[in-house]
């Protein structure tokens, strides 16, 4: 993938222990726990968006309500969900303005067994990725995660923020 850092193997065992035995990663991040630090691309009173710690694509972001809720269907009123999705759209638009993007992937993942806090994934697929490496293949950590350093993530977060219009 042109312009993407090299990929490295993802440690699923360590990750699984952390998400199942550790605190809620979004709540810990919002509280300022240094073990759960991420690079913020957007924040307001209700919502936070930040770069993924182990991205499979450059610019991979998570968008989450600050309040610990687990279901957008049961825990959000329609107007709250629409406001939240407005932020998701604004962050996706800023990502696409920052990075060459053929397609913006968007989904809500998580499980009551780990990563229960509602969060939306945004992943910009760069142009030119062969079809067999797109879609789920591009998003699966089993296929490796990008070896991005803190400085690169910090600079990317700053650049994304310059394109945000919320």
mmCIF file with all atom_site columns, C-alpha atoms in Angstrom:
data_model
loop_
_atom_site.group_PDB
_atom_site.id
_atom_site.type_symbol
_atom_site.label_atom_id
_atom_site.label_alt_id
_atom_site.label_comp_id
_atom_site.label_asym_id
_atom_site.label_entity_id
_atom_site.label_seq_id
_atom_site.pdbx_PDB_ins_code
_atom_site.Cartn_x
_atom_site.Cartn_y
_atom_site.Cartn_z
_atom_site.occupancy
_atom_site.B_iso_or_equiv
_atom_site.pdbx_formal_charge
_atom_site.auth_seq_id
_atom_site.auth_comp_id
_atom_site.auth_asym_id
_atom_site.auth_atom_id
_atom_site.pdbx_PDB_model_num
ATOM 1   C CA . UNK A 1 1   ? 0.000   0.000   0.000  1.00 0.00 ? 1   UNK A CA 1
ATOM 2   C CA . UNK A 1 2   ? 1.673   3.146   -1.220 1.00 0.00 ? 2   UNK A CA 1
ATOM 3   C CA . UNK A 1 3   ? 2.352   5.713   1.513  1.00 0.00 ? 3   UNK A CA 1
ATOM 4   C CA . UNK A 1 4   ? 1.511   3.312   4.349  1.00 0.00 ? 4   UNK A CA 1
ATOM 5   C CA . UNK A 1 5   ? 4.138   2.339   6.953  1.00 0.00 ? 5   UNK A CA 1
ATOM 6   C CA . UNK A 1 6   ? 5.299   -1.274  7.084  1.00 0.00 ? 6   UNK A CA 1
ATOM 7   C CA . UNK A 1 7   ? 3.117   -3.784  8.912  1.00 0.00 ? 7   UNK A CA 1
ATOM 8   C CA . UNK A 1 8   ? 4.060   -5.749  11.991 1.00 0.00 ? 8   UNK A CA 1
ATOM 9   C CA . UNK A 1 9   ? 2.502   -8.728  13.787 1.00 0.00 ? 9   UNK A CA 1
ATOM 10  C CA . UNK A 1 10  ? -0.250  -7.935  16.292 1.00 0.00 ? 10  UNK A CA 1
ATOM 11  C CA . UNK A 1 11  ? -0.102  -9.570  19.757 1.00 0.00 ? 11  UNK A CA 1
ATOM 12  C CA . UNK A 1 12  ? -3.676  -10.828 20.163 1.00 0.00 ? 12  UNK A CA 1
ATOM 13  C CA . UNK A 1 13  ? -3.007  -12.601 23.448 1.00 0.00 ? 13  UNK A CA 1
ATOM 14  C CA . UNK A 1 14  ? -1.729  -9.429  25.143 1.00 0.00 ? 14  UNK A CA 1
ATOM 15  C CA . UNK A 1 15  ? -4.517  -7.365  23.592 1.00 0.00 ? 15  UNK A CA 1
ATOM 16  C CA . UNK A 1 16  ? -7.187  -9.850  24.749 1.00 0.00 ? 16  UNK A CA 1
ATOM 17  C CA . UNK A 1 17  ? -5.916  -9.755  28.331 1.00 0.00 ? 17  UNK A CA 1
ATOM 18  C CA . UNK A 1 18  ? -5.863  -5.964  28.319 1.00 0.00 ? 18  UNK A CA 1
ATOM 19  C CA . UNK A 1 19  ? -9.411  -5.510  27.015 1.00 0.00 ? 19  UNK A CA 1
ATOM 20  C CA . UNK A 1 20  ? -10.940 -8.260  29.177 1.00 0.00 ? 20  UNK A CA 1
ATOM 21  C CA . UNK A 1 21  ? -9.085  -7.673  32.448 1.00 0.00 ? 21  UNK A CA 1
ATOM 22  C CA . UNK A 1 22  ? -8.244  -3.980  32.253 1.00 0.00 ? 22  UNK A CA 1
ATOM 23  C CA . UNK A 1 23  ? -10.477 -0.957  32.624 1.00 0.00 ? 23  UNK A CA 1
ATOM 24  C CA . UNK A 1 24  ? -12.731 0.295   29.839 1.00 0.00 ? 24  UNK A CA 1
ATOM 25  C CA . UNK A 1 25  ? -10.213 1.728   27.374 1.00 0.00 ? 25  UNK A CA 1
ATOM 26  C CA . UNK A 1 26  ? -12.356 4.741   26.389 1.00 0.00 ? 26  UNK A CA 1
ATOM 27  C CA . UNK A 1 27  ? -13.227 5.655   29.986 1.00 0.00 ? 27  UNK A CA 1
ATOM 28  C CA . UNK A 1 28  ? -9.557  5.255   31.010 1.00 0.00 ? 28  UNK A CA 1
ATOM 29  C CA . UNK A 1 29  ? -8.489  7.479   28.114 1.00 0.00 ? 29  UNK A CA 1
ATOM 30  C CA . UNK A 1 30  ? -11.105 10.141  28.927 1.00 0.00 ? 30  UNK A CA 1
ATOM 31  C CA . UNK A 1 31  ? -9.959  10.054  32.603 1.00 0.00 ? 31  UNK A CA 1
ATOM 32  C CA . UNK A 1 32  ? -6.390  10.731  31.466 1.00 0.00 ? 32  UNK A CA 1
ATOM 33  C CA . UNK A 1 33  ? -4.879  7.361   32.399 1.00 0.00 ? 33  UNK A CA 1
ATOM 34  C CA . UNK A 1 34  ? -1.368  7.479   30.830 1.00 0.00 ? 34  UNK A CA 1
ATOM 35  C CA . UNK A 1 35  ? -1.537  3.749   29.966 1.00 0.00 ? 35  UNK A CA 1
ATOM 36  C CA . UNK A 1 36  ? -4.496  4.486   27.684 1.00 0.00 ? 36  UNK A CA 1
ATOM 37  C CA . UNK A 1 37  ? -3.179  7.574   25.903 1.00 0.00 ? 37  UNK A CA 1
ATOM 38  C CA . UNK A 1 38  ? -4.170  8.207   22.294 1.00 0.00 ? 38  UNK A CA 1
ATOM 39  C CA . UNK A 1 39  ? -3.792  11.107  19.863 1.00 0.00 ? 39  UNK A CA 1
ATOM 40  C CA . UNK A 1 40  ? -6.970  13.188  19.884 1.00 0.00 ? 40  UNK A CA 1
ATOM 41  C CA . UNK A 1 41  ? -8.332  14.454  16.591 1.00 0.00 ? 41  UNK A CA 1
ATOM 42  C CA . UNK A 1 42  ? -11.598 15.876  17.998 1.00 0.00 ? 42  UNK A CA 1
ATOM 43  C CA . UNK A 1 43  ? -13.155 16.496  21.400 1.00 0.00 ? 43  UNK A CA 1
ATOM 44  C CA . UNK A 1 44  ? -16.227 18.252  22.708 1.00 0.00 ? 44  UNK A CA 1
ATOM 45  C CA . UNK A 1 45  ? -18.288 17.897  25.897 1.00 0.00 ? 45  UNK A CA 1
ATOM 46  C CA . UNK A 1 46  ? -19.912 14.640  24.744 1.00 0.00 ? 46  UNK A CA 1
ATOM 47  C CA . UNK A 1 47  ? -17.646 12.997  22.142 1.00 0.00 ? 47  UNK A CA 1
ATOM 48  C CA . UNK A 1 48  ? -14.001 12.174  21.592 1.00 0.00 ? 48  UNK A CA 1
ATOM 49  C CA . UNK A 1 49  ? -12.235 10.994  18.418 1.00 0.00 ? 49  UNK A CA 1
ATOM 50  C CA . UNK A 1 50  ? -8.713  9.639   18.414 1.00 0.00 ? 50  UNK A CA 1
ATOM 51  C CA . UNK A 1 51  ? -6.232  7.684   16.331 1.00 0.00 ? 51  UNK A CA 1
ATOM 52  C CA . UNK A 1 52  ? -6.181  3.935   16.905 1.00 0.00 ? 52  UNK A CA 1
ATOM 53  C CA . UNK A 1 53  ? -3.174  2.671   18.807 1.00 0.00 ? 53  UNK A CA 1
ATOM 54  C CA . UNK A 1 54  ? -2.725  -0.333  16.484 1.00 0.00 ? 54  UNK A CA 1
ATOM 55  C CA . UNK A 1 55  ? -4.038  0.829   13.114 1.00 0.00 ? 55  UNK A CA 1
ATOM 56  C CA . UNK A 1 56  ? -4.345  -1.437  10.106 1.00 0.00 ? 56  UNK A CA 1
ATOM 57  C CA . UNK A 1 57  ? -4.635  1.644   7.860  1.00 0.00 ? 57  UNK A CA 1
ATOM 58  C CA . UNK A 1 58  ? -2.990  5.033   8.302  1.00 0.00 ? 58  UNK A CA 1
ATOM 59  C CA . UNK A 1 59  ? -5.471  7.451   9.878  1.00 0.00 ? 59  UNK A CA 1
ATOM 60  C CA . UNK A 1 60  ? -7.618  4.717   11.450 1.00 0.00 ? 60  UNK A CA 1
ATOM 61  C CA . UNK A 1 61  ? -9.739  6.591   14.023 1.00 0.00 ? 61  UNK A CA 1
ATOM 62  C CA . UNK A 1 62  ? -12.158 5.718   16.770 1.00 0.00 ? 62  UNK A CA 1
ATOM 63  C CA . UNK A 1 63  ? -15.049 8.014   17.672 1.00 0.00 ? 63  UNK A CA 1
ATOM 64  C CA . UNK A 1 64  ? -16.789 7.461   21.012 1.00 0.00 ? 64  UNK A CA 1
ATOM 65  C CA . UNK A 1 65  ? -19.196 9.155   23.367 1.00 0.00 ? 65  UNK A CA 1
ATOM 66  C CA . UNK A 1 66  ? -17.398 10.208  26.528 1.00 0.00 ? 66  UNK A CA 1
ATOM 67  C CA . UNK A 1 67  ? -20.166 8.761   28.666 1.00 0.00 ? 67  UNK A CA 1
ATOM 68  C CA . UNK A 1 68  ? -19.873 5.003   29.089 1.00 0.00 ? 68  UNK A CA 1
ATOM 69  C CA . UNK A 1 69  ? -22.666 3.571   27.006 1.00 0.00 ? 69  UNK A CA 1
ATOM 70  C CA . UNK A 1 70  ? -22.606 0.215   25.286 1.00 0.00 ? 70  UNK A CA 1
ATOM 71  C CA . UNK A 1 71  ? -25.408 0.274   22.750 1.00 0.00 ? 71  UNK A CA 1
ATOM 72  C CA . UNK A 1 72  ? -26.363 2.985   20.319 1.00 0.00 ? 72  UNK A CA 1
ATOM 73  C CA . UNK A 1 73  ? -29.696 1.212   19.835 1.00 0.00 ? 73  UNK A CA 1
ATOM 74  C CA . UNK A 1 74  ? -30.717 0.912   23.513 1.00 0.00 ? 74  UNK A CA 1
ATOM 75  C CA . UNK A 1 75  ? -28.670 3.654   25.182 1.00 0.00 ? 75  UNK A CA 1
ATOM 76  C CA . UNK A 1 76  ? -29.011 6.636   22.813 1.00 0.00 ? 76  UNK A CA 1
ATOM 77  C CA . UNK A 1 77  ? -32.068 8.611   21.857 1.00 0.00 ? 77  UNK A CA 1
ATOM 78  C CA . UNK A 1 78  ? -32.412 9.256   18.147 1.00 0.00 ? 78  UNK A CA 1
ATOM 79  C CA . UNK A 1 79  ? -31.381 12.914  18.469 1.00 0.00 ? 79  UNK A CA 1
ATOM 80  C CA . UNK A 1 80  ? -28.277 11.922  20.503 1.00 0.00 ? 80  UNK A CA 1
ATOM 81  C CA . UNK A 1 81  ? -27.358 9.314   17.895 1.00 0.00 ? 81  UNK A CA 1
ATOM 82  C CA . UNK A 1 82  ? -27.804 11.821  15.071 1.00 0.00 ? 82  UNK A CA 1
ATOM 83  C CA . UNK A 1 83  ? -25.549 14.353  16.844 1.00 0.00 ? 83  UNK A CA 1
ATOM 84  C CA . UNK A 1 84  ? -22.969 11.609  17.427 1.00 0.00 ? 84  UNK A CA 1
ATOM 85  C CA . UNK A 1 85  ? -23.124 10.532  13.791 1.00 0.00 ? 85  UNK A CA 1
ATOM 86  C CA . UNK A 1 86  ? -22.623 14.166  12.793 1.00 0.00 ? 86  UNK A CA 1
ATOM 87  C CA . UNK A 1 87  ? -19.256 14.029  14.564 1.00 0.00 ? 87  UNK A CA 1
ATOM 88  C CA . UNK A 1 88  ? -18.474 10.661  12.920 1.00 0.00 ? 88  UNK A CA 1
ATOM 89  C CA . UNK A 1 89  ? -19.194 12.244  9.524  1.00 0.00 ? 89  UNK A CA 1
ATOM 90  C CA . UNK A 1 90  ? -17.085 15.332  10.290 1.00 0.00 ? 90  UNK A CA 1
ATOM 91  C CA . UNK A 1 91  ? -14.117 13.219  11.395 1.00 0.00 ? 91  UNK A CA 1
ATOM 92  C CA . UNK A 1 92  ? -14.438 10.984  8.316  1.00 0.00 ? 92  UNK A CA 1
ATOM 93  C CA . UNK A 1 93  ? -14.545 14.068  6.091  1.00 0.00 ? 93  UNK A CA 1
ATOM 94  C CA . UNK A 1 94  ? -11.406 15.447  7.788  1.00 0.00 ? 94  UNK A CA 1
ATOM 95  C CA . UNK A 1 95  ? -9.653  12.091  7.366  1.00 0.00 ? 95  UNK A CA 1
ATOM 96  C CA . UNK A 1 96  ? -10.487 12.016  3.650  1.00 0.00 ? 96  UNK A CA 1
ATOM 97  C CA . UNK A 1 97  ? -9.223  15.600  3.297  1.00 0.00 ? 97  UNK A CA 1
ATOM 98  C CA . UNK A 1 98  ? -5.966  14.645  5.036  1.00 0.00 ? 98  UNK A CA 1
ATOM 99  C CA . UNK A 1 99  ? -5.122  11.295  3.457  1.00 0.00 ? 99  UNK A CA 1
ATOM 100 C CA . UNK A 1 100 ? -5.651  9.963   -0.057 1.00 0.00 ? 100 UNK A CA 1
ATOM 101 C CA . UNK A 1 101 ? -8.825  7.904   0.378  1.00 0.00 ? 101 UNK A CA 1
ATOM 102 C CA . UNK A 1 102 ? -10.501 5.607   -2.122 1.00 0.00 ? 102 UNK A CA 1
ATOM 103 C CA . UNK A 1 103 ? -13.157 4.480   0.372  1.00 0.00 ? 103 UNK A CA 1
ATOM 104 C CA . UNK A 1 104 ? -13.959 5.358   3.995  1.00 0.00 ? 104 UNK A CA 1
ATOM 105 C CA . UNK A 1 105 ? -14.808 2.298   6.046  1.00 0.00 ? 105 UNK A CA 1
ATOM 106 C CA . UNK A 1 106 ? -17.128 2.893   8.998  1.00 0.00 ? 106 UNK A CA 1
ATOM 107 C CA . UNK A 1 107 ? -18.439 0.441   11.566 1.00 0.00 ? 107 UNK A CA 1
ATOM 108 C CA . UNK A 1 108 ? -19.275 -0.065  15.201 1.00 0.00 ? 108 UNK A CA 1
ATOM 109 C CA . UNK A 1 109 ? -17.480 -2.969  16.832 1.00 0.00 ? 109 UNK A CA 1
ATOM 110 C CA . UNK A 1 110 ? -16.997 -4.154  20.399 1.00 0.00 ? 110 UNK A CA 1
ATOM 111 C CA . UNK A 1 111 ? -18.351 -6.803  22.727 1.00 0.00 ? 111 UNK A CA 1
ATOM 112 C CA . UNK A 1 112 ? -19.733 -7.011  26.232 1.00 0.00 ? 112 UNK A CA 1
ATOM 113 C CA . UNK A 1 113 ? -16.747 -9.330  26.860 1.00 0.00 ? 113 UNK A CA 1
ATOM 114 C CA . UNK A 1 114 ? -14.237 -6.611  25.942 1.00 0.00 ? 114 UNK A CA 1
ATOM 115 C CA . UNK A 1 115 ? -14.306 -3.114  24.433 1.00 0.00 ? 115 UNK A CA 1
ATOM 116 C CA . UNK A 1 116 ? -17.914 -2.722  25.545 1.00 0.00 ? 116 UNK A CA 1
ATOM 117 C CA . UNK A 1 117 ? -17.848 1.089   25.390 1.00 0.00 ? 117 UNK A CA 1
ATOM 118 C CA . UNK A 1 118 ? -19.611 2.199   22.205 1.00 0.00 ? 118 UNK A CA 1
ATOM 119 C CA . UNK A 1 119 ? -17.138 3.398   19.595 1.00 0.00 ? 119 UNK A CA 1
ATOM 120 C CA . UNK A 1 120 ? -17.198 3.871   15.846 1.00 0.00 ? 120 UNK A CA 1
ATOM 121 C CA . UNK A 1 121 ? -14.266 2.835   13.665 1.00 0.00 ? 121 UNK A CA 1
ATOM 122 C CA . UNK A 1 122 ? -13.256 4.995   10.699 1.00 0.00 ? 122 UNK A CA 1
ATOM 123 C CA . UNK A 1 123 ? -10.618 3.621   8.372  1.00 0.00 ? 123 UNK A CA 1
ATOM 124 C CA . UNK A 1 124 ? -9.538  5.403   5.179  1.00 0.00 ? 124 UNK A CA 1
ATOM 125 C CA . UNK A 1 125 ? -8.613  2.907   2.457  1.00 0.00 ? 125 UNK A CA 1
ATOM 126 C CA . UNK A 1 126 ? -5.867  4.428   0.295  1.00 0.00 ? 126 UNK A CA 1
ATOM 127 C CA . UNK A 1 127 ? -6.180  4.321   -3.498 1.00 0.00 ? 127 UNK A CA 1
ATOM 128 C CA . UNK A 1 128 ? -4.509  1.477   -5.338 1.00 0.00 ? 128 UNK A CA 1
ATOM 129 C CA . UNK A 1 129 ? -4.949  -1.275  -2.766 1.00 0.00 ? 129 UNK A CA 1
ATOM 130 C CA . UNK A 1 130 ? -5.534  -4.531  -4.671 1.00 0.00 ? 130 UNK A CA 1
ATOM 131 C CA . UNK A 1 131 ? -9.118  -5.737  -4.353 1.00 0.00 ? 131 UNK A CA 1
ATOM 132 C CA . UNK A 1 132 ? -8.144  -8.903  -2.438 1.00 0.00 ? 132 UNK A CA 1
ATOM 133 C CA . UNK A 1 133 ? -6.518  -6.678  0.233  1.00 0.00 ? 133 UNK A CA 1
ATOM 134 C CA . UNK A 1 134 ? -9.517  -4.356  0.637  1.00 0.00 ? 134 UNK A CA 1
ATOM 135 C CA . UNK A 1 135 ? -12.617 -4.501  2.849  1.00 0.00 ? 135 UNK A CA 1
ATOM 136 C CA . UNK A 1 136 ? -12.321 -6.924  5.786  1.00 0.00 ? 136 UNK A CA 1
ATOM 137 C CA . UNK A 1 137 ? -8.764  -7.892  4.830  1.00 0.00 ? 137 UNK A CA 1
ATOM 138 C CA . UNK A 1 138 ? -7.632  -4.261  5.182  1.00 0.00 ? 138 UNK A CA 1
ATOM 139 C CA . UNK A 1 139 ? -9.254  -3.963  8.606  1.00 0.00 ? 139 UNK A CA 1
ATOM 140 C CA . UNK A 1 140 ? -8.203  -7.242  10.199 1.00 0.00 ? 140 UNK A CA 1
ATOM 141 C CA . UNK A 1 141 ? -5.303  -7.013  12.642 1.00 0.00 ? 141 UNK A CA 1
ATOM 142 C CA . UNK A 1 142 ? -4.591  -10.661 11.787 1.00 0.00 ? 142 UNK A CA 1
ATOM 143 C CA . UNK A 1 143 ? -3.100  -9.273  8.565  1.00 0.00 ? 143 UNK A CA 1
ATOM 144 C CA . UNK A 1 144 ? -0.745  -7.038  10.557 1.00 0.00 ? 144 UNK A CA 1
ATOM 145 C CA . UNK A 1 145 ? -0.874  -3.559  12.056 1.00 0.00 ? 145 UNK A CA 1
ATOM 146 C CA . UNK A 1 146 ? 1.057   -0.525  10.911 1.00 0.00 ? 146 UNK A CA 1
ATOM 147 C CA . UNK A 1 147 ? 4.334   0.220   12.649 1.00 0.00 ? 147 UNK A CA 1
ATOM 148 C CA . UNK A 1 148 ? 3.600   3.909   13.312 1.00 0.00 ? 148 UNK A CA 1
ATOM 149 C CA . UNK A 1 149 ? 5.602   5.818   15.884 1.00 0.00 ? 149 UNK A CA 1
ATOM 150 C CA . UNK A 1 150 ? 4.295   8.375   18.341 1.00 0.00 ? 150 UNK A CA 1
ATOM 151 C CA . UNK A 1 151 ? 5.687   11.324  16.383 1.00 0.00 ? 151 UNK A CA 1
ATOM 152 C CA . UNK A 1 152 ? 3.988   10.206  13.179 1.00 0.00 ? 152 UNK A CA 1
ATOM 153 C CA . UNK A 1 153 ? 0.659   9.731   14.965 1.00 0.00 ? 153 UNK A CA 1
ATOM 154 C CA . UNK A 1 154 ? 0.970   13.109  16.682 1.00 0.00 ? 154 UNK A CA 1
ATOM 155 C CA . UNK A 1 155 ? 1.679   14.923  13.400 1.00 0.00 ? 155 UNK A CA 1
ATOM 156 C CA . UNK A 1 156 ? -1.165  13.088  11.669 1.00 0.00 ? 156 UNK A CA 1
ATOM 157 C CA . UNK A 1 157 ? -3.633  14.015  14.437 1.00 0.00 ? 157 UNK A CA 1
ATOM 158 C CA . UNK A 1 158 ? -2.627  17.686  14.108 1.00 0.00 ? 158 UNK A CA 1
ATOM 159 C CA . UNK A 1 159 ? -3.095  17.566  10.342 1.00 0.00 ? 159 UNK A CA 1
ATOM 160 C CA . UNK A 1 160 ? -6.540  15.924  10.633 1.00 0.00 ? 160 UNK A CA 1
ATOM 161 C CA . UNK A 1 161 ? -7.629  18.605  13.133 1.00 0.00 ? 161 UNK A CA 1
ATOM 162 C CA . UNK A 1 162 ? -6.838  21.310  10.563 1.00 0.00 ? 162 UNK A CA 1
ATOM 163 C CA . UNK A 1 163 ? -9.521  19.815  8.287  1.00 0.00 ? 163 UNK A CA 1
ATOM 164 C CA . UNK A 1 164 ? -12.235 19.386  10.934 1.00 0.00 ? 164 UNK A CA 1
ATOM 165 C CA . UNK A 1 165 ? -15.429 21.352  10.522 1.00 0.00 ? 165 UNK A CA 1
ATOM 166 C CA . UNK A 1 166 ? -17.834 20.437  13.291 1.00 0.00 ? 166 UNK A CA 1
#
